[in-house]
Amino acid sequence: MSDDFNKKRRNFLKSTAALGVAGMAPTVFVRNAWAQDFVNNPGKAAAITLGFNVPQTGPYADEGADELRAFKLAVKHLNGEGDGGMLNTMKPMALQGNGILGKKVNYVTGDTQTKSDAARASAKRMIEKDGALMISGGSSSGVAVAVQSLCHEAGVMFMAGLTHSNDTTGKDKRKYGFRHFFNAYMSGQSLAPVLGERYGTDRKAYHLTADYTWGWTQEESIKNATEGLGWQTVETVRTPLGAGDFSQYITPVLDSGADVLILNHYGKDMVNSLTQAVQFGLRDKQVNGKDFQIVVPLFSRLMAQGAGENIKGILGSTNWNWALQDAASQAFVKSFGQEYGFPPSQAAHTCYVQTLLYANAVETAGTFYPCEVISALEDFQFDGLGNGPTLYRGADHQCFKPVLVVEGNDNPSNQFDLLKVVKQVPTEQVMYDPSIFGGELGSCK
């Protein structure tokens, strides 16, 4: 890694230690210093529109439904309704609970269908017909990359929801796109040391991988991290998104000599592949004199609910968990629980946070003009949104914060207590040089 990167990382870690309650101010801007017009400029309109583009159908529909709940709650809080949620904990924070720059926030929604073409068409409609100033959503990295590119071309802000591929803020990063969610590299760096402690350094791994950008980069990241421990990769097999029946892919695992199955699947795909792996008796086997293990690198409570008893004792990583005890996480859990009757997922959390971060950047910049909003977000350091002090790195628009390693709970205390936090991995362990994934942000129009 470059000296420049290491210097910036040391400076961030040093500053986050001192951030505390006071926080640090983002870049200082001179209000009304712009003269350029921009797409969907609201002018003197009393209200503005945001576009929430989520999978309401397809294999990631459960995550999409929770994302939409969170978006609606964020709009409610921005407009000064409800208990305010994390508007009460975010620092520094410019929002006043009267919309954004005094304008009421409205929203439109779309169904990505977990398909890139459908997602782009939906986002295009929101921009061209509904006048959306910002698009958010996701749940598939393929969708996020496609919509991010569209928004960049249109000159409209894209605040990514759930997207975990390295490519989103790597080779496919764009000036108008920002990601709060962690990525596959961070999963590998946080999870591998725990796998080594639990299962040893002499293991043989078999990967089943969703065949698109997210699966590819997660497989690469976990493979690199576990091989760094000393593990051998026996086989990597790609499976189609939404396959449903994974039995034809699991049968060969039994005769492969592998003693670990790594499922690079998400949503209903993970629920189905894990359930079928357990039905095939993999967790009851001994191979190479060791108990066979299954690993789910990207875990979520919604998937745990779907997989039921099968998730007990299985390790993975996650961006956020509703059981965190910091004041910000608990404020969000309380608001979401009062609204919907159950705790939020990590997908809901990241979408809620992204909406607040966009709104706060507009309020700070004093304009909806995207180039000024982008400047307000780049290298913004904040706290009070869960996970502790966080940096929105300007070089690639990727957030950096602690990552959680979790395990399927053997003895849940209630129907939502399905994942227990094994380790909160410090930011320093998951940071990296932005140049390792290539790509160019491009410029602001």
GROMACS .gro file of C-alpha atoms in nm:
model
  445
    1MET     CA    1   0.000   0.000   0.000
    2SER     CA    2   0.112   0.354  -0.072
    3ASP     CA    3   0.259   0.588   0.191
    4ASP     CA    4  -0.016   0.836   0.105
    5PHE     CA    5  -0.287   0.579   0.182
    6ASN     CA    6  -0.126   0.477   0.510
    7LYS     CA    7  -0.094   0.841   0.612
    8LYS     CA    8  -0.464   0.905   0.539
    9ARG     CA    9  -0.565   0.589   0.728
   10ARG     CA   10  -0.361   0.689   1.033
   11ASN     CA   11  -0.514   1.037   1.025
   12PHE     CA   12  -0.868   0.896   1.006
   13LEU     CA   13  -0.817   0.649   1.288
   14LYS     CA   14  -0.658   0.921   1.500
   15SER     CA   15  -0.941   1.162   1.434
   16THR     CA   16  -1.215   0.907   1.498
   17ALA     CA   17  -1.070   0.840   1.840
   18ALA     CA   18  -1.123   1.206   1.922
   19LEU     CA   19  -1.452   1.248   1.736
   20GLY     CA   20  -1.667   1.161   2.035
   21VAL     CA   21  -1.968   1.372   2.101
   22ALA     CA   22  -1.850   1.683   1.927
   23GLY     CA   23  -1.784   1.525   1.589
   24MET     CA   24  -1.596   1.698   1.313
   25ALA     CA   25  -1.732   1.944   1.067
   26PRO     CA   26  -1.729   1.840   0.702
   27THR     CA   27  -1.582   2.062   0.436
   28VAL     CA   28  -1.689   2.422   0.480
   29PHE     CA   29  -1.899   2.556   0.195
   30VAL     CA   30  -2.003   2.902   0.093
   31ARG     CA   31  -2.382   2.891   0.056
   32ASN     CA   32  -2.532   3.005  -0.273
   33ALA     CA   33  -2.189   3.005  -0.436
   34TRP     CA   34  -2.312   2.798  -0.731
   35ALA     CA   35  -2.474   2.927  -1.044
   36GLN     CA   36  -2.520   2.607  -1.241
   37ASP     CA   37  -2.863   2.453  -1.303
   38PHE     CA   38  -2.908   2.080  -1.255
   39VAL     CA   39  -3.143   1.789  -1.320
   40ASN     CA   40  -3.475   1.819  -1.132
   41ASN     CA   41  -3.377   2.145  -0.964
   42PRO     CA   42  -3.674   2.205  -0.729
   43GLY     CA   43  -3.632   2.584  -0.743
   44LYS     CA   44  -3.894   2.743  -0.517
   45ALA     CA   45  -4.114   2.430  -0.495
   46ALA     CA   46  -4.242   2.353  -0.146
   47ALA     CA   47  -4.160   1.981  -0.172
   48ILE     CA   48  -3.899   1.752  -0.326
   49THR     CA   49  -3.911   1.387  -0.434
   50LEU     CA   50  -3.676   1.098  -0.357
   51GLY     CA   51  -3.682   0.768  -0.549
   52PHE     CA   52  -3.668   0.438  -0.361
   53ASN     CA   53  -3.588   0.152  -0.598
   54VAL     CA   54  -3.601  -0.188  -0.422
   55PRO     CA   55  -3.668  -0.554  -0.510
   56GLN     CA   56  -4.036  -0.606  -0.434
   57THR     CA   57  -4.023  -0.937  -0.624
   58GLY     CA   58  -3.745  -1.190  -0.688
   59PRO     CA   59  -3.497  -1.373  -0.459
   60TYR     CA   60  -3.409  -1.060  -0.258
   61ALA     CA   61  -3.769  -0.942  -0.202
   62ASP     CA   62  -3.754  -0.988   0.179
   63GLU     CA   63  -3.462  -0.744   0.199
   64GLY     CA   64  -3.640  -0.508  -0.041
   65ALA     CA   65  -3.952  -0.500   0.176
   66ASP     CA   66  -3.744  -0.407   0.482
   67GLU     CA   67  -3.552  -0.144   0.285
   68LEU     CA   68  -3.878   0.020   0.184
   69ARG     CA   69  -4.000   0.025   0.544
   70ALA     CA   70  -3.678   0.203   0.645
   71PHE     CA   71  -3.701   0.458   0.363
   72LYS     CA   72  -4.055   0.550   0.468
   73LEU     CA   73  -3.945   0.586   0.830
   74ALA     CA   74  -3.653   0.809   0.727
   75VAL     CA   75  -3.888   1.037   0.529
   76LYS     CA   76  -4.119   1.056   0.829
   77HIS     CA   77  -3.833   1.163   1.054
   78LEU     CA   78  -3.696   1.412   0.801
   79ASN     CA   79  -4.039   1.577   0.788
   80GLY     CA   80  -4.045   1.616   1.167
   81GLU     CA   81  -4.291   1.334   1.234
   82GLY     CA   82  -4.251   1.045   1.480
   83ASP     CA   83  -3.981   1.034   1.745
   84GLY     CA   84  -3.697   1.142   1.513
   85GLY     CA   85  -3.500   0.816   1.540
   86MET     CA   86  -3.131   0.869   1.465
   87LEU     CA   87  -3.182   1.239   1.396
   88ASN     CA   88  -3.143   1.253   1.773
   89THR     CA   89  -2.804   1.079   1.774
   90MET     CA   90  -2.624   1.172   1.450
   91LYS     CA   91  -2.318   1.397   1.494
   92PRO     CA   92  -2.241   1.634   1.330
   93MET     CA   93  -2.593   1.695   1.203
   94ALA     CA   94  -2.738   1.994   1.018
   95LEU     CA   95  -3.097   1.870   0.974
   96GLN     CA   96  -3.374   2.048   1.163
   97GLY     CA   97  -3.671   1.812   1.127
   98ASN     CA   98  -3.846   2.042   0.876
   99GLY     CA   99  -3.778   1.842   0.560
  100ILE     CA  100  -3.464   1.918   0.360
  101LEU     CA  101  -3.376   2.287   0.326
  102GLY     CA  102  -3.728   2.358   0.451
  103LYS     CA  103  -3.893   2.158   0.172
  104LYS     CA  104  -4.123   1.866   0.258
  105VAL     CA  105  -3.987   1.529   0.146
  106ASN     CA  106  -4.205   1.309  -0.076
  107TYR     CA  107  -4.106   0.979  -0.235
  108VAL     CA  108  -4.185   0.740  -0.517
  109THR     CA  109  -4.108   0.368  -0.525
  110GLY     CA  110  -4.013   0.112  -0.786
  111ASP     CA  111  -3.962  -0.263  -0.816
  112THR     CA  112  -3.617  -0.366  -0.938
  113GLN     CA  113  -3.733  -0.730  -0.959
  114THR     CA  114  -3.367  -0.809  -0.865
  115LYS     CA  115  -3.290  -0.752  -1.235
  116SER     CA  116  -3.054  -0.485  -1.368
  117ASP     CA  117  -3.264  -0.393  -1.673
  118ALA     CA  118  -3.583  -0.357  -1.471
  119ALA     CA  119  -3.398  -0.153  -1.207
  120ARG     CA  120  -3.254   0.088  -1.465
  121ALA     CA  121  -3.596   0.133  -1.626
  122SER     CA  122  -3.753   0.202  -1.288
  123ALA     CA  123  -3.483   0.454  -1.190
  124LYS     CA  124  -3.508   0.625  -1.530
  125ARG     CA  125  -3.881   0.669  -1.481
  126MET     CA  126  -3.826   0.817  -1.134
  127ILE     CA  127  -3.577   1.071  -1.270
  128GLU     CA  128  -3.755   1.167  -1.592
  129LYS     CA  129  -4.124   1.146  -1.492
  130ASP     CA  130  -4.128   1.180  -1.113
  131GLY     CA  131  -3.852   1.439  -1.079
  132ALA     CA  132  -3.651   1.241  -0.823
  133LEU     CA  133  -3.347   1.428  -0.690
  134MET     CA  134  -3.187   1.119  -0.537
  135ILE     CA  135  -3.223   0.747  -0.606
  136SER     CA  136  -3.157   0.485  -0.338
  137GLY     CA  137  -3.209   0.113  -0.296
  138GLY     CA  138  -3.051  -0.210  -0.409
  139SER     CA  139  -3.019  -0.560  -0.253
  140SER     CA  140  -2.834  -0.687  -0.558
  141SER     CA  141  -2.491  -0.552  -0.646
  142GLY     CA  142  -2.566  -0.609  -1.014
  143VAL     CA  143  -2.865  -0.378  -0.977
  144ALA     CA  144  -2.667  -0.125  -0.772
  145VAL     CA  145  -2.386  -0.105  -1.028
  146ALA     CA  146  -2.634  -0.063  -1.315
  147VAL     CA  147  -2.842   0.205  -1.144
  148GLN     CA  148  -2.533   0.386  -1.015
  149SER     CA  149  -2.406   0.413  -1.372
  150LEU     CA  150  -2.744   0.542  -1.494
  151CYS     CA  151  -2.756   0.805  -1.220
  152HIS     CA  152  -2.401   0.918  -1.300
  153GLU     CA  153  -2.495   0.961  -1.664
  154ALA     CA  154  -2.806   1.156  -1.564
  155GLY     CA  155  -2.626   1.373  -1.307
  156VAL     CA  156  -2.844   1.247  -1.020
  157MET     CA  157  -2.726   1.129  -0.676
  158PHE     CA  158  -2.732   0.754  -0.601
  159MET     CA  159  -2.712   0.648  -0.236
  160ALA     CA  160  -2.669   0.270  -0.260
  161GLY     CA  161  -2.869   0.042  -0.030
  162LEU     CA  162  -2.763  -0.316   0.027
  163THR     CA  163  -2.477  -0.391  -0.213
  164HIS     CA  164  -2.171  -0.593  -0.105
  165SER     CA  165  -1.967  -0.642  -0.424
  166ASN     CA  166  -1.619  -0.489  -0.424
  167ASP     CA  167  -1.701  -0.353  -0.769
  168THR     CA  168  -1.965  -0.104  -0.647
  169THR     CA  169  -1.699   0.126  -0.504
  170GLY     CA  170  -1.415  -0.047  -0.690
  171LYS     CA  171  -1.388  -0.084  -1.068
  172ASP     CA  172  -1.748   0.039  -1.117
  173LYS     CA  173  -1.742   0.335  -0.878
  174ARG     CA  174  -1.895   0.662  -0.996
  175LYS     CA  175  -1.877   1.024  -0.882
  176TYR     CA  176  -2.254   1.039  -0.815
  177GLY     CA  177  -2.264   0.705  -0.621
  178PHE     CA  178  -2.202   0.648  -0.247
  179ARG     CA  179  -2.208   0.326  -0.038
  180HIS     CA  180  -2.257   0.305   0.340
  181PHE     CA  181  -2.272  -0.080   0.340
  182PHE     CA  182  -1.948  -0.280   0.384
  183ASN     CA  183  -1.805  -0.497   0.105
  184ALA     CA  184  -1.676  -0.847   0.032
  185TYR     CA  185  -1.313  -0.754   0.101
  186MET     CA  186  -1.411  -0.640   0.450
  187SER     CA  187  -1.603  -0.965   0.507
  188GLY     CA  188  -1.292  -1.164   0.421
  189GLN     CA  189  -1.061  -0.959   0.640
  190SER     CA  190  -1.295  -0.970   0.940
  191LEU     CA  191  -1.418  -1.329   0.911
  192ALA     CA  192  -1.105  -1.525   0.819
  193PRO     CA  193  -0.919  -1.481   1.152
  194VAL     CA  194  -1.226  -1.609   1.339
  195LEU     CA  195  -1.252  -1.909   1.102
  196GLY     CA  196  -0.887  -1.985   1.174
  197GLU     CA  197  -0.945  -1.972   1.549
  198ARG     CA  198  -1.252  -2.198   1.531
  199TYR     CA  199  -1.163  -2.448   1.262
  200GLY     CA  200  -0.784  -2.436   1.239
  201THR     CA  201  -0.550  -2.352   0.953
  202ASP     CA  202  -0.553  -2.691   0.778
  203ARG     CA  203  -0.888  -2.695   0.598
  204LYS     CA  204  -1.018  -2.773   0.247
  205ALA     CA  205  -1.292  -2.537   0.123
  206TYR     CA  206  -1.557  -2.580  -0.150
  207HIS     CA  207  -1.732  -2.263  -0.275
  208LEU     CA  208  -2.083  -2.236  -0.420
  209THR     CA  209  -2.115  -1.887  -0.563
  210ALA     CA  210  -2.395  -1.672  -0.705
  211ASP     CA  211  -2.294  -1.606  -1.064
  212TYR     CA  212  -2.280  -1.225  -1.081
  213THR     CA  213  -2.059  -0.939  -0.963
  214TRP     CA  214  -2.136  -0.980  -0.591
  215GLY     CA  215  -2.073  -1.356  -0.585
  216TRP     CA  216  -1.753  -1.324  -0.789
  217THR     CA  217  -1.592  -1.066  -0.562
  218GLN     CA  218  -1.707  -1.235  -0.242
  219GLU     CA  219  -1.565  -1.569  -0.359
  220GLU     CA  220  -1.237  -1.398  -0.447
  221SER     CA  221  -1.218  -1.210  -0.117
  222ILE     CA  222  -1.301  -1.511   0.106
  223LYS     CA  223  -1.078  -1.741  -0.099
  224ASN     CA  224  -0.783  -1.502  -0.067
  225ALA     CA  225  -0.839  -1.450   0.305
  226THR     CA  226  -0.878  -1.822   0.392
  227GLU     CA  227  -0.587  -1.928   0.172
  228GLY     CA  228  -0.388  -1.670   0.366
  229LEU     CA  229  -0.466  -1.877   0.675
  230GLY     CA  230  -0.334  -2.190   0.505
  231TRP     CA  231  -0.667  -2.330   0.379
  232GLN     CA  232  -0.679  -2.508   0.042
  233THR     CA  233  -0.953  -2.424  -0.208
  234VAL     CA  234  -1.082  -2.753  -0.353
  235GLU     CA  235  -1.340  -2.618  -0.600
  236THR     CA  236  -1.530  -2.302  -0.693
  237VAL     CA  237  -1.869  -2.356  -0.861
  238ARG     CA  238  -2.098  -2.082  -0.994
  239THR     CA  239  -2.478  -2.107  -0.954
  240PRO     CA  240  -2.746  -1.894  -1.125
  241LEU     CA  241  -2.921  -1.619  -0.925
  242GLY     CA  242  -3.260  -1.749  -0.810
  243ALA     CA  243  -3.175  -2.114  -0.882
  244GLY     CA  244  -3.423  -2.243  -0.623
  245ASP     CA  245  -3.304  -2.604  -0.623
  246PHE     CA  246  -2.933  -2.638  -0.535
  247SER     CA  247  -2.927  -3.017  -0.495
  248GLN     CA  248  -2.733  -3.072  -0.820
  249TYR     CA  249  -2.460  -2.839  -0.688
  250ILE     CA  250  -2.444  -2.988  -0.338
  251THR     CA  251  -2.416  -3.355  -0.438
  252PRO     CA  252  -2.057  -3.318  -0.575
  253VAL     CA  253  -1.945  -3.159  -0.246
  254LEU     CA  254  -1.989  -3.496  -0.074
  255ASP     CA  255  -1.716  -3.660  -0.285
  256SER     CA  256  -1.482  -3.363  -0.322
  257GLY     CA  257  -1.264  -3.414  -0.017
  258ALA     CA  258  -1.364  -3.072   0.115
  259ASP     CA  259  -1.435  -3.031   0.486
  260VAL     CA  260  -1.583  -2.678   0.461
  261LEU     CA  261  -1.864  -2.553   0.233
  262ILE     CA  262  -1.866  -2.176   0.179
  263LEU     CA  263  -2.201  -2.047   0.055
  264ASN     CA  264  -2.157  -1.724  -0.140
  265HIS     CA  265  -2.535  -1.692  -0.165
  266TYR     CA  266  -2.777  -1.432  -0.031
  267GLY     CA  267  -3.149  -1.393   0.034
  268LYS     CA  268  -3.375  -1.682  -0.060
  269ASP     CA  269  -3.084  -1.843  -0.247
  270MET     CA  270  -2.889  -1.879   0.078
  271VAL     CA  271  -3.195  -2.006   0.261
  272ASN     CA  272  -3.246  -2.273  -0.003
  273SER     CA  273  -2.880  -2.377  -0.046
  274LEU     CA  274  -2.815  -2.396   0.329
  275THR     CA  275  -3.136  -2.588   0.395
  276GLN     CA  276  -3.054  -2.840   0.123
  277ALA     CA  277  -2.692  -2.876   0.239
  278VAL     CA  278  -2.819  -2.963   0.586
  279GLN     CA  279  -3.077  -3.205   0.440
  280PHE     CA  280  -2.793  -3.379   0.254
  281GLY     CA  281  -2.630  -3.441   0.592
  282LEU     CA  282  -2.319  -3.226   0.541
  283ARG     CA  283  -2.324  -3.091   0.894
  284ASP     CA  284  -2.328  -3.446   1.033
  285LYS     CA  285  -2.026  -3.561   0.833
  286GLN     CA  286  -1.663  -3.599   0.930
  287VAL     CA  287  -1.409  -3.544   0.653
  288ASN     CA  288  -1.030  -3.555   0.684
  289GLY     CA  289  -1.080  -3.637   1.053
  290LYS     CA  290  -1.263  -3.308   1.110
  291ASP     CA  291  -1.626  -3.206   1.164
  292PHE     CA  292  -1.765  -3.070   0.836
  293GLN     CA  293  -1.842  -2.696   0.855
  294ILE     CA  294  -2.060  -2.455   0.656
  295VAL     CA  295  -1.982  -2.081   0.635
  296VAL     CA  296  -2.211  -1.800   0.515
  297PRO     CA  297  -1.979  -1.499   0.464
  298LEU     CA  298  -2.262  -1.243   0.429
  299PHE     CA  299  -2.525  -1.309   0.694
  300SER     CA  300  -2.853  -1.133   0.777
  301ARG     CA  301  -3.132  -1.182   1.028
  302LEU     CA  302  -3.388  -1.208   0.749
  303MET     CA  303  -3.197  -1.501   0.598
  304ALA     CA  304  -3.158  -1.655   0.944
  305GLN     CA  305  -3.535  -1.641   0.989
  306GLY     CA  306  -3.583  -1.818   0.657
  307ALA     CA  307  -3.325  -2.089   0.730
  308GLY     CA  308  -3.457  -2.161   1.082
  309GLU     CA  309  -3.268  -2.421   1.290
  310ASN     CA  310  -3.014  -2.469   1.010
  311ILE     CA  311  -2.824  -2.149   1.093
  312LYS     CA  312  -2.727  -2.251   1.447
  313GLY     CA  313  -2.351  -2.230   1.497
  314ILE     CA  314  -2.280  -2.101   1.145
  315LEU     CA  315  -2.036  -1.809   1.118
  316GLY     CA  316  -2.064  -1.507   0.890
  317SER     CA  317  -2.023  -1.129   0.879
  318THR     CA  318  -2.277  -0.849   0.883
  319ASN     CA  319  -2.288  -0.471   0.845
  320TRP     CA  320  -2.510  -0.406   1.150
  321ASN     CA  321  -2.721  -0.595   1.404
  322TRP     CA  322  -3.033  -0.476   1.586
  323ALA     CA  323  -2.898  -0.606   1.919
  324LEU     CA  324  -2.612  -0.350   1.928
  325GLN     CA  325  -2.638  -0.147   2.246
  326ASP     CA  326  -2.509   0.192   2.131
  327ALA     CA  327  -2.760   0.476   2.165
  328ALA     CA  328  -2.797   0.527   1.789
  329SER     CA  329  -2.874   0.162   1.711
  330GLN     CA  330  -3.122   0.142   1.995
  331ALA     CA  331  -3.292   0.467   1.884
  332PHE     CA  332  -3.342   0.318   1.537
  333VAL     CA  333  -3.461  -0.017   1.673
  334LYS     CA  334  -3.713   0.163   1.893
  335SER     CA  335  -3.850   0.378   1.609
  336PHE     CA  336  -3.867   0.090   1.363
  337GLY     CA  337  -4.022  -0.143   1.621
  338GLN     CA  338  -4.292   0.109   1.712
  339GLU     CA  339  -4.373   0.157   1.343
  340TYR     CA  340  -4.373  -0.204   1.227
  341GLY     CA  341  -4.377  -0.433   1.532
  342PHE     CA  342  -4.039  -0.604   1.481
  343PRO     CA  343  -3.670  -0.507   1.471
  344PRO     CA  344  -3.503  -0.381   1.151
  345SER     CA  345  -3.260  -0.577   0.936
  346GLN     CA  346  -2.914  -0.465   0.824
  347ALA     CA  347  -3.071  -0.379   0.485
  348ALA     CA  348  -3.320  -0.149   0.658
  349HIS     CA  349  -3.045   0.012   0.865
  350THR     CA  350  -2.819   0.100   0.573
  351CYS     CA  351  -3.107   0.246   0.368
  352TYR     CA  352  -3.231   0.458   0.658
  353VAL     CA  353  -2.876   0.585   0.721
  354GLN     CA  354  -2.812   0.661   0.355
  355THR     CA  355  -3.127   0.874   0.338
  356LEU     CA  356  -3.023   1.074   0.643
  357LEU     CA  357  -2.668   1.116   0.512
  358TYR     CA  358  -2.793   1.250   0.178
  359ALA     CA  359  -3.036   1.489   0.347
  360ASN     CA  360  -2.771   1.609   0.590
  361ALA     CA  361  -2.524   1.671   0.307
  362VAL     CA  362  -2.783   1.882   0.121
  363GLU     CA  363  -2.860   2.077   0.436
  364THR     CA  364  -2.487   2.131   0.497
  365ALA     CA  365  -2.421   2.238   0.138
  366GLY     CA  366  -2.726   2.465   0.137
  367THR     CA  367  -2.831   2.336  -0.206
  368PHE     CA  368  -2.960   2.027  -0.386
  369TYR     CA  369  -2.698   2.085  -0.658
  370PRO     CA  370  -2.530   1.740  -0.673
  371CYS     CA  371  -2.173   1.866  -0.711
  372GLU     CA  372  -2.199   2.054  -0.382
  373VAL     CA  373  -2.375   1.759  -0.213
  374ILE     CA  374  -2.097   1.527  -0.331
  375SER     CA  375  -1.836   1.761  -0.184
  376ALA     CA  376  -2.022   1.758   0.148
  377LEU     CA  377  -2.019   1.376   0.156
  378GLU     CA  378  -1.658   1.316   0.047
  379ASP     CA  379  -1.432   1.250   0.349
  380PHE     CA  380  -1.726   1.326   0.581
  381GLN     CA  381  -1.662   1.186   0.929
  382PHE     CA  382  -1.962   1.117   1.148
  383ASP     CA  383  -2.089   0.923   1.448
  384GLY     CA  384  -2.425   0.834   1.600
  385LEU     CA  385  -2.564   0.620   1.316
  386GLY     CA  386  -2.459   0.280   1.458
  387ASN     CA  387  -2.123   0.099   1.424
  388GLY     CA  388  -1.931   0.388   1.584
  389PRO     CA  389  -1.717   0.656   1.414
  390THR     CA  390  -1.742   0.630   1.035
  391LEU     CA  391  -1.559   0.781   0.738
  392TYR     CA  392  -1.715   0.835   0.392
  393ARG     CA  393  -1.384   0.809   0.201
  394GLY     CA  394  -1.361   1.061  -0.079
  395ALA     CA  395  -1.131   0.851  -0.296
  396ASP     CA  396  -1.391   0.580  -0.371
  397HIS     CA  397  -1.711   0.686  -0.184
  398GLN     CA  398  -1.689   0.381   0.045
  399CYS     CA  399  -1.777   0.400   0.416
  400PHE     CA  400  -1.534   0.261   0.674
  401LYS     CA  401  -1.646   0.152   1.020
  402PRO     CA  402  -1.617  -0.159   1.243
  403VAL     CA  403  -1.750  -0.487   1.096
  404LEU     CA  404  -1.944  -0.751   1.289
  405VAL     CA  405  -1.864  -1.124   1.284
  406VAL     CA  406  -2.179  -1.313   1.384
  407GLU     CA  407  -2.289  -1.669   1.455
  408GLY     CA  408  -2.626  -1.843   1.432
  409ASN     CA  409  -2.759  -1.843   1.787
  410ASP     CA  410  -2.790  -2.188   1.950
  411ASN     CA  411  -3.027  -2.063   2.220
  412PRO     CA  412  -3.228  -1.764   2.094
  413SER     CA  413  -3.427  -1.577   2.359
  414ASN     CA  414  -3.696  -1.476   2.109
  415GLN     CA  415  -3.789  -1.515   1.741
  416PHE     CA  416  -3.559  -1.229   1.639
  417ASP     CA  417  -3.256  -1.324   1.852
  418LEU     CA  418  -3.107  -1.535   1.574
  419LEU     CA  419  -2.754  -1.395   1.528
  420LYS     CA  420  -2.514  -1.326   1.813
  421VAL     CA  421  -2.215  -1.096   1.769
  422VAL     CA  422  -1.892  -1.294   1.808
  423LYS     CA  423  -1.654  -1.008   1.740
  424GLN     CA  424  -1.663  -0.640   1.648
  425VAL     CA  425  -1.366  -0.605   1.414
  426PRO     CA  426  -1.197  -0.262   1.429
  427THR     CA  427  -1.194  -0.035   1.125
  428GLU     CA  428  -0.817  -0.056   1.089
  429GLN     CA  429  -0.838  -0.431   1.016
  430VAL     CA  430  -1.076  -0.388   0.720
  431MET     CA  431  -0.939  -0.072   0.553
  432TYR     CA  432  -0.748  -0.096   0.226
  433ASP     CA  433  -0.581   0.111  -0.040
  434PRO     CA  434  -0.858   0.232  -0.279
  435SER     CA  435  -0.632   0.170  -0.579
  436ILE     CA  436  -0.640  -0.213  -0.538
  437PHE     CA  437  -0.979  -0.243  -0.711
  438GLY     CA  438  -0.913   0.002  -0.994
  439GLY     CA  439  -1.185   0.213  -1.156
  440GLU     CA  440  -1.232   0.587  -1.179
  441LEU     CA  441  -1.494   0.805  -1.010
  442GLY     CA  442  -1.517   1.040  -1.306
  443SER     CA  443  -1.607   1.403  -1.264
  444CYS     CA  444  -1.907   1.603  -1.151
  445LYS     CA  445  -2.105   1.764  -1.430
   0.00000   0.00000   0.00000
